[in-house]
Short mmCIF file of C-alpha atoms in Angstrom, two decimals:
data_model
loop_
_atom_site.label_atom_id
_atom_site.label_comp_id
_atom_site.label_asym_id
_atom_site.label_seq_id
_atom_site.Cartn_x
_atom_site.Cartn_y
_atom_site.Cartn_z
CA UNK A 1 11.51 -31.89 -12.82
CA UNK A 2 11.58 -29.16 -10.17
CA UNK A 3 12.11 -25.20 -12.31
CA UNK A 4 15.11 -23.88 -10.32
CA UNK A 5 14.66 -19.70 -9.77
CA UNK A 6 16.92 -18.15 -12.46
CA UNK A 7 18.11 -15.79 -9.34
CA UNK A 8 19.44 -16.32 -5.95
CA UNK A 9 17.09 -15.95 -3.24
CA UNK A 10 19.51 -15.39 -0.78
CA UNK A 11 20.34 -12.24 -3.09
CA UNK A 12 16.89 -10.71 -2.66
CA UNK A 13 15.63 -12.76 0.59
CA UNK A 14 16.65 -13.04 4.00
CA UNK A 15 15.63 -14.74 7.48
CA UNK A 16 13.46 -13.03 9.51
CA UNK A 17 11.94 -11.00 6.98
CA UNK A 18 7.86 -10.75 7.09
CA UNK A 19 6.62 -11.51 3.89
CA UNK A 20 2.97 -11.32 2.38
CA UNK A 21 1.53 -15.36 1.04
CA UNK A 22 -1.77 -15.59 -1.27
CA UNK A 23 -2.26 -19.02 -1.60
CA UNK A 24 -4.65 -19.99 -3.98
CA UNK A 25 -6.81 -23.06 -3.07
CA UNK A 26 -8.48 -25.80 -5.89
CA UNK A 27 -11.98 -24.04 -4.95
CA UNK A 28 -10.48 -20.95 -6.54
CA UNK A 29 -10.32 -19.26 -2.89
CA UNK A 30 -7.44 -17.62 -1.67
CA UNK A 31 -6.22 -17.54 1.55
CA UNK A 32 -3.94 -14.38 2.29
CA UNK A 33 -1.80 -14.12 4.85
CA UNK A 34 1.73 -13.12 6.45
CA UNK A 35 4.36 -14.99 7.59
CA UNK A 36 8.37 -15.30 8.75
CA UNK A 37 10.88 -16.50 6.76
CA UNK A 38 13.07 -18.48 9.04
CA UNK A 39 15.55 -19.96 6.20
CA UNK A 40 16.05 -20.21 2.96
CA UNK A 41 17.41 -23.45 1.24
CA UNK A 42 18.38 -23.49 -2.25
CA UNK A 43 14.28 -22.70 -4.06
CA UNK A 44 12.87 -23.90 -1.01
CA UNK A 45 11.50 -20.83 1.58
CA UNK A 46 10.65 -21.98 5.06
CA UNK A 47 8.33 -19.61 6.87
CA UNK A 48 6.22 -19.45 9.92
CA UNK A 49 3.12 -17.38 10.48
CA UNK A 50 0.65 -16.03 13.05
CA UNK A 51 -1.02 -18.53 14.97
CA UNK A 52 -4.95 -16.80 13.56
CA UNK A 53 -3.54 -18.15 10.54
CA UNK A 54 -3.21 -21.89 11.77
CA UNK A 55 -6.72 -23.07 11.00
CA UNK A 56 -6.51 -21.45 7.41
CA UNK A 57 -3.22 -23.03 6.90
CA UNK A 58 -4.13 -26.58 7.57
CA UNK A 59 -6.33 -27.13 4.50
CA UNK A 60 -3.46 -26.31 2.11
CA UNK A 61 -2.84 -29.36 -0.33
CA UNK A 62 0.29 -30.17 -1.41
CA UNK A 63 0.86 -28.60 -4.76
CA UNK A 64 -0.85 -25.57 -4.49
CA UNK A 65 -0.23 -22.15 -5.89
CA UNK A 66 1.54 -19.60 -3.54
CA UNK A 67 2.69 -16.12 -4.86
CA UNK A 68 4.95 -14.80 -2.11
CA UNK A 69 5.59 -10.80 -1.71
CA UNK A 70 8.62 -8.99 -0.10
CA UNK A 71 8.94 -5.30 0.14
CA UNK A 72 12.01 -4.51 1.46
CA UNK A 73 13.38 -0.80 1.77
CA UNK A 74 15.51 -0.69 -1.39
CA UNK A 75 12.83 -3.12 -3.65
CA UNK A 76 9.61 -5.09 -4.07
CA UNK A 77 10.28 -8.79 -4.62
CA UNK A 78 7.74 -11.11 -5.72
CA UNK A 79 7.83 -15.04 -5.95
CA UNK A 80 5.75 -17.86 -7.91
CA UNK A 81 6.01 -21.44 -6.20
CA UNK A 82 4.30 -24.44 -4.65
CA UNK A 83 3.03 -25.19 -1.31
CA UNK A 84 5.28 -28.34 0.23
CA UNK A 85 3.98 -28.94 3.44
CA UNK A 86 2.56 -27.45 6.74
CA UNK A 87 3.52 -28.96 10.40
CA UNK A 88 1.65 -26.73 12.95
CA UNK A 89 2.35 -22.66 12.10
CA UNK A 90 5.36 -23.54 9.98
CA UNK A 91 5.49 -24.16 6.19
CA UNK A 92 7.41 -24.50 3.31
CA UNK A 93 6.96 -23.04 -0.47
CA UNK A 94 9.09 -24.08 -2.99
CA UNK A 95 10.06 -21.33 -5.11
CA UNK A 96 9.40 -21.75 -9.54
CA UNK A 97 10.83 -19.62 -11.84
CA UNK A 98 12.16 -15.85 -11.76
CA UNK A 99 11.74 -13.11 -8.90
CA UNK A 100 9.85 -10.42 -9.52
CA UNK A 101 12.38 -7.79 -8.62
CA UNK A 102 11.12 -3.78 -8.67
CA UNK A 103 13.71 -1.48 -7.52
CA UNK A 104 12.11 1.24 -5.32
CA UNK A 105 11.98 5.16 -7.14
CA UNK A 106 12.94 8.04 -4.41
CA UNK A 107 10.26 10.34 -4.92
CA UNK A 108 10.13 13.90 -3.94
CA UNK A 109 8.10 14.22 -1.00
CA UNK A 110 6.38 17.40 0.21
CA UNK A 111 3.76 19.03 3.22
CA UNK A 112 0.74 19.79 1.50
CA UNK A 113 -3.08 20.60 2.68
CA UNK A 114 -5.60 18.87 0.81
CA UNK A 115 -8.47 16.63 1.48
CA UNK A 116 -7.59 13.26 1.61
CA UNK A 117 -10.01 10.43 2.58
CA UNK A 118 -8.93 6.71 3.35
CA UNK A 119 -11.27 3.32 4.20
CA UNK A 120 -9.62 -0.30 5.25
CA UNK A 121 -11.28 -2.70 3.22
CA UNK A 122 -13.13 -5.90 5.22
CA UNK A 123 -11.90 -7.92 3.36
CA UNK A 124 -7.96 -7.59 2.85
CA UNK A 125 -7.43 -10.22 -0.38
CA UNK A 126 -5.16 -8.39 -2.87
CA UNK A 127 -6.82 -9.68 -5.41
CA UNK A 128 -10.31 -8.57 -4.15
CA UNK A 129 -8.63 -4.66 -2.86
CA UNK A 130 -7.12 -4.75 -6.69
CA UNK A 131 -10.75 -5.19 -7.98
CA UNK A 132 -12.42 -2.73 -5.68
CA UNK A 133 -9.87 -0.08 -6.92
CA UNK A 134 -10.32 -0.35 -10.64
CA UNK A 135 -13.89 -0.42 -9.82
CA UNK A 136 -13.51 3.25 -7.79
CA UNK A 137 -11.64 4.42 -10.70
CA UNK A 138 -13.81 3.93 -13.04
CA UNK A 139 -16.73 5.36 -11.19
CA UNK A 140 -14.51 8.49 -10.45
CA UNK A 141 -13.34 9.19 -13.82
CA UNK A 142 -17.08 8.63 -15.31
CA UNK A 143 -18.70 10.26 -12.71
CA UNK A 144 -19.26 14.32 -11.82
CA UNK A 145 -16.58 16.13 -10.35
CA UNK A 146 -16.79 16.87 -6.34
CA UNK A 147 -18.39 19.75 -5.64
CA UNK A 148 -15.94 22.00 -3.51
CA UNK A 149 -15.87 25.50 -1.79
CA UNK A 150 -12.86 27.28 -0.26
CA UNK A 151 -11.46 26.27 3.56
CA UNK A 152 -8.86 27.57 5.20
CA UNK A 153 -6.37 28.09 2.72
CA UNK A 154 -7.20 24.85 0.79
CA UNK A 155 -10.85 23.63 -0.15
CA UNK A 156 -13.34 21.30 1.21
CA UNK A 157 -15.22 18.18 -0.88
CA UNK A 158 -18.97 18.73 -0.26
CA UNK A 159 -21.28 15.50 -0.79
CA UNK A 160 -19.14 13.51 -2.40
CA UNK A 161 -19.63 9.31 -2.29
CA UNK A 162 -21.66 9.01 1.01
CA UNK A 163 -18.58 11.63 2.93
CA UNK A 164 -21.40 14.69 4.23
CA UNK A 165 -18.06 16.71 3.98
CA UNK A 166 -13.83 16.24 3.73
CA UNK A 167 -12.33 19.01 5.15
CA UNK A 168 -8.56 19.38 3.77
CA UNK A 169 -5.50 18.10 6.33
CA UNK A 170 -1.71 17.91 6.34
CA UNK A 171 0.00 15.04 4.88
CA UNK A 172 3.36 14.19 3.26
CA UNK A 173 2.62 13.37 -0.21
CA UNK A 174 4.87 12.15 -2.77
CA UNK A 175 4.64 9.74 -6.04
CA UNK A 176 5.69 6.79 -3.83
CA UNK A 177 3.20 6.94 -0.83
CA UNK A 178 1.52 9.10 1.73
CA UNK A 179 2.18 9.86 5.39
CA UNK A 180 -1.34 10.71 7.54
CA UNK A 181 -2.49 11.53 11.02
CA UNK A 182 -5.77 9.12 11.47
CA UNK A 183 -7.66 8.02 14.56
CA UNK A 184 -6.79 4.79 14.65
CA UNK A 185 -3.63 2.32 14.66
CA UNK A 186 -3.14 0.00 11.16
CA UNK A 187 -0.56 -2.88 11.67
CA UNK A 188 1.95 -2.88 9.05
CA UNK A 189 0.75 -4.77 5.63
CA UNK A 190 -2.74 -3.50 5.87
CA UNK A 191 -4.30 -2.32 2.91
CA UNK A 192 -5.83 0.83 2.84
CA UNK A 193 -7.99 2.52 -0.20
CA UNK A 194 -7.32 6.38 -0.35
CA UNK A 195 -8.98 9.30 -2.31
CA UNK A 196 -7.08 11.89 -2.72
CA UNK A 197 -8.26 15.13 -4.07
CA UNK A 198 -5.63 17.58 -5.69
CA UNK A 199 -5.83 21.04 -7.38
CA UNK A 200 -4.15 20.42 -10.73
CA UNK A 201 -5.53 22.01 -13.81
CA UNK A 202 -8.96 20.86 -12.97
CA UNK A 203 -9.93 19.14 -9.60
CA UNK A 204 -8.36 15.38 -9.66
CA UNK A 205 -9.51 12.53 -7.82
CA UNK A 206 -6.16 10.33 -7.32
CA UNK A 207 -7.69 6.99 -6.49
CA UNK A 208 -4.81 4.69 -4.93
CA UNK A 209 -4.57 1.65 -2.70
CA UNK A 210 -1.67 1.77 0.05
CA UNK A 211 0.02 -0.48 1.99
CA UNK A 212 0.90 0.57 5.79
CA UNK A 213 4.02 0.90 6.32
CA UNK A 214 4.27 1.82 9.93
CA UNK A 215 1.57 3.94 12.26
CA UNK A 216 2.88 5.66 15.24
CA UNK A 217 1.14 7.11 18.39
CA UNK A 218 1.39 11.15 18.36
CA UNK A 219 2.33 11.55 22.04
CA UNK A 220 2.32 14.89 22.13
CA UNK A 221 -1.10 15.60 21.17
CA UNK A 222 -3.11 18.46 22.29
CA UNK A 223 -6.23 16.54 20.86
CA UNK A 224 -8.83 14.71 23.07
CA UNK A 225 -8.76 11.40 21.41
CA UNK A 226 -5.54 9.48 20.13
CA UNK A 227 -3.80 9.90 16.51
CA UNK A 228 -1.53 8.03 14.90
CA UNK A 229 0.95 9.31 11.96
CA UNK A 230 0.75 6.17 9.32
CA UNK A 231 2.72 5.83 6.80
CA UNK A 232 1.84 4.09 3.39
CA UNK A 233 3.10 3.30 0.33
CA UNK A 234 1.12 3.41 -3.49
CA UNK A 235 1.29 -0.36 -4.49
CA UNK A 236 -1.98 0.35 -6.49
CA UNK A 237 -2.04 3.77 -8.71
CA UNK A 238 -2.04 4.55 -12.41
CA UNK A 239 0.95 5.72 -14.22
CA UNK A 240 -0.94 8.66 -14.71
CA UNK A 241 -2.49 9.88 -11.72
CA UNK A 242 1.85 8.97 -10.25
CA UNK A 243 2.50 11.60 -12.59
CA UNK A 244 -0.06 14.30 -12.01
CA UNK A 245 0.95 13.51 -8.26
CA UNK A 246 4.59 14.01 -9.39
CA UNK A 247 3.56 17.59 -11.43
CA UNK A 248 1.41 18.77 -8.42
CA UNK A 249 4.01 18.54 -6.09
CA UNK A 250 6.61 20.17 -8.65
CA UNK A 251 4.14 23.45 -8.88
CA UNK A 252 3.15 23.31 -5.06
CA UNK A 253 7.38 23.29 -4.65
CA UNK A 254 8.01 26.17 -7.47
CA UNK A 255 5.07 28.60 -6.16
CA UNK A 256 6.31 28.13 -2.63
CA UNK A 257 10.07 28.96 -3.57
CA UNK A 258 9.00 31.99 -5.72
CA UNK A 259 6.53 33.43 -2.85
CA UNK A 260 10.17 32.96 -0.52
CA UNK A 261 12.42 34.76 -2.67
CA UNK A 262 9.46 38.01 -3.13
CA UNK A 263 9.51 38.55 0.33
#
């Protein structure tokens, strides 16, 4: 007998919402991709994805694991079912069990000049991304410190992990996510590891995988070659590098308001 969701989908779903599918095929393989919801019906989610993903899609058996992932502005939703059936780039998943439902925190958010540097993984499997970061962190946190000297204002990361040297830029920070200016244009959904390097007590490397948001053209740009402000949000950082994030930003805001009221 077919598990009914203990929740509504309608309540935390809608049509025409892109969603992220890791289906996960008898050879242990996963293929990950993003589709469309076009309706829902009772557990059952019809979707429709990209037409790259129409050769990957067609050697789905019926039965097989799916794990679908919403992240809507007000929550992350996450769903356990079974793959139904395929006809051309549509597809259904029927969903099993109880949504995943994370409510979103507001973070503060704050301007800040630090070095940051990001790389988009080849290969964009959450699973493998999830592996590759608890792999960085553990190298980071048993590994020496970067070595650093003083830049313009802020400090620069000499040597450090193959980067010759990471001068510091301006980015909106905040225990959710980072916005960037980068040289290149990320579609939405695409994962992106980041090492960020902050000033707390002792140097911190904040290790953190995050999902693109949006990344918009700067038209106004005085630069010779194109930027593009991209926004991303944390969906893979430790409780406690969030919080020394969260206690950075708190000094960076207290220092800033005291040198305001001495002048």
């Amino acid at each position: 007998m077919t598990q009914k969701p203990s929740v509504d989908l309608k309540a935390h779903l809608r049509p025409d919402t892109q969603v992220r599918v890791a289906i996960h095929l008898p050879d242990n393989s996963i293929i990950d991709l993003y589709a469309m919801i076009v309706r829902i019906e009772d557990d059952l989610l019809h979707m429709e994805t990209f037409r790259s993903s129409k050769t990957q899609l067609a050697i789905v058996p019926h039965g097989a694991r799916v794990v679908v992932m919403s992240s809507e502005t007000w929550a992350f939703c996450r769903g356990e079912g079974i793959f139904e059936a395929a006809i051309d780039l549509n597809f259904a998943v029927r969903i099993r069990g109880e949504l995943e439902i994370q409510q979103r925190r507001e973070f503060f958010r704050m301007d800040v000049y630090i070095p940051v540097v990001y790389a988009v993984p080849a290969d964009q499997q959450m699973t493998t991304v999830e592996g590759m970061w608890k792999a960085r962190r553990m190298m980071t946190e048993s590994g020496p410190p970067p070595r650093t000297i003083p830049w313009q204002g802020s400090f620069k990361i000499l040597n450090w992990n193959d980067h010759p040297n990471i001068d510091p830029c301006r980015v909106n920070l905040s225990g959710g996510g980072i916005r960037i200016k980068i040289p290149e244009q990320l579609t939405p959904g695409t994962l992106v590891d980041l090492d960020i390097f902050l000033p707390a007590t002792t140097l911190r490397v904040i290790s953190a995988v995050g999902s693109v948001i949006r990344s918009t053209e700067v038209l106004l740009n005085l630069e010779p070659n194109p930027s593009y402000v991209t926004a991303m949000e944390f969906i893979h950082l430790s409780t406690k590098d969030r919080e020394i994030i969260i206690s950075y930003l708190f000094n960076e805001q207290r220092n800033s308001l005291r040198i305001q009221n001495e002048i």
